[in-house]
Amino acid sequence: MAELNKEYIQKMEDVLAVYEKPYNPAQPVVCLDEKPVSLHADVRPPIAAKPGKPAKQDNEYERCGTANVFAVVEPKSGRHFTTATPDRCAAEFARLGGARHRAVPLRPEDPPHHG
């Protein structure tokens, strides 16, 4: 976290002010988040549930690399989009965020971009 100085607090208040605005389909508030995840495979096949017995899964697993999950949320409209990418590189982030930015201005003073 950055130092809690007047400049940081003012920037945070600016962000919070955006979230407080009423919903406007022409200028939606869009949030983008990402999370790295580990990919696992079963070493032994799981045992399916049977009447009166729960399913069983071994805690041992084979590590199969990593992936990255991006989530784009437009909270006031209830819309969201989630996608997984093989890695967390600038190109993937730009592809996801850039496509959204061309369609929707991120700040009221930004002109719409189409192209």
CSV table of C-alpha atoms in Angstrom, one decimal, residues 21-76:
chain,number,residue,atom,x,y,z
A,21,LYS,CA,-22.5,8.1,-9.2
A,22,PRO,CA,-25.9,6.9,-10.4
A,23,TYR,CA,-26.0,4.3,-13.1
A,24,ASN,CA,-25.6,5.7,-16.6
A,25,PRO,CA,-25.5,3.2,-19.5
A,26,ALA,CA,-23.5,5.7,-21.6
A,27,GLN,CA,-20.8,5.9,-19.0
A,28,PRO,CA,-20.8,2.7,-17.0
A,29,VAL,CA,-18.4,2.1,-14.1
A,30,VAL,CA,-16.3,-1.0,-15.0
A,31,CYS,CA,-14.1,-2.8,-12.5
A,32,LEU,CA,-11.3,-5.2,-13.6
A,33,ASP,CA,-9.6,-7.7,-11.3
A,34,GLU,CA,-7.2,-10.6,-11.8
A,35,LYS,CA,-6.1,-13.6,-9.8
A,36,PRO,CA,-3.4,-16.1,-10.5
A,37,VAL,CA,-4.5,-19.8,-10.0
A,38,SER,CA,-2.7,-23.1,-9.7
A,39,LEU,CA,-3.8,-25.9,-12.0
A,40,HIS,CA,-4.1,-29.3,-10.4
A,41,ALA,CA,-4.9,-32.8,-11.6
A,42,ASP,CA,-5.9,-35.8,-9.6
A,43,VAL,CA,-3.2,-38.4,-9.1
A,44,ARG,CA,-5.8,-41.1,-8.3
A,45,PRO,CA,-9.4,-40.9,-9.7
A,46,PRO,CA,-12.0,-39.6,-7.3
A,47,ILE,CA,-14.6,-42.1,-5.9
A,48,ALA,CA,-18.1,-41.1,-6.8
A,49,ALA,CA,-20.8,-40.7,-4.1
A,50,LYS,CA,-23.1,-43.7,-3.4
A,51,PRO,CA,-26.3,-43.8,-1.4
A,52,GLY,CA,-25.3,-43.1,2.2
A,53,LYS,CA,-21.6,-42.5,1.3
A,54,PRO,CA,-20.0,-39.2,0.3
A,55,ALA,CA,-17.7,-38.8,-2.6
A,56,LYS,CA,-14.0,-39.2,-1.9
A,57,GLN,CA,-11.1,-37.4,-3.3
A,58,ASP,CA,-7.5,-37.9,-2.5
A,59,ASN,CA,-5.6,-34.8,-1.2
A,60,GLU,CA,-2.6,-35.7,-3.4
A,61,TYR,CA,-2.5,-33.9,-6.7
A,62,GLU,CA,-0.2,-33.3,-9.7
A,63,ARG,CA,0.7,-29.7,-10.3
A,64,CYS,CA,-0.1,-28.7,-13.9
A,65,GLY,CA,1.1,-25.1,-14.1
A,66,THR,CA,-0.7,-21.9,-13.6
A,67,ALA,CA,-3.3,-19.7,-15.3
A,68,ASN,CA,-4.7,-16.2,-14.7
A,69,VAL,CA,-8.4,-15.4,-14.2
A,70,PHE,CA,-9.6,-11.9,-15.2
A,71,ALA,CA,-13.0,-10.6,-14.0
A,72,VAL,CA,-14.7,-7.6,-15.6
A,73,VAL,CA,-17.6,-6.3,-13.6
A,74,GLU,CA,-20.1,-3.5,-14.2
A,75,PRO,CA,-21.6,-3.5,-10.7
A,76,LYS,CA,-24.5,-1.1,-11.2
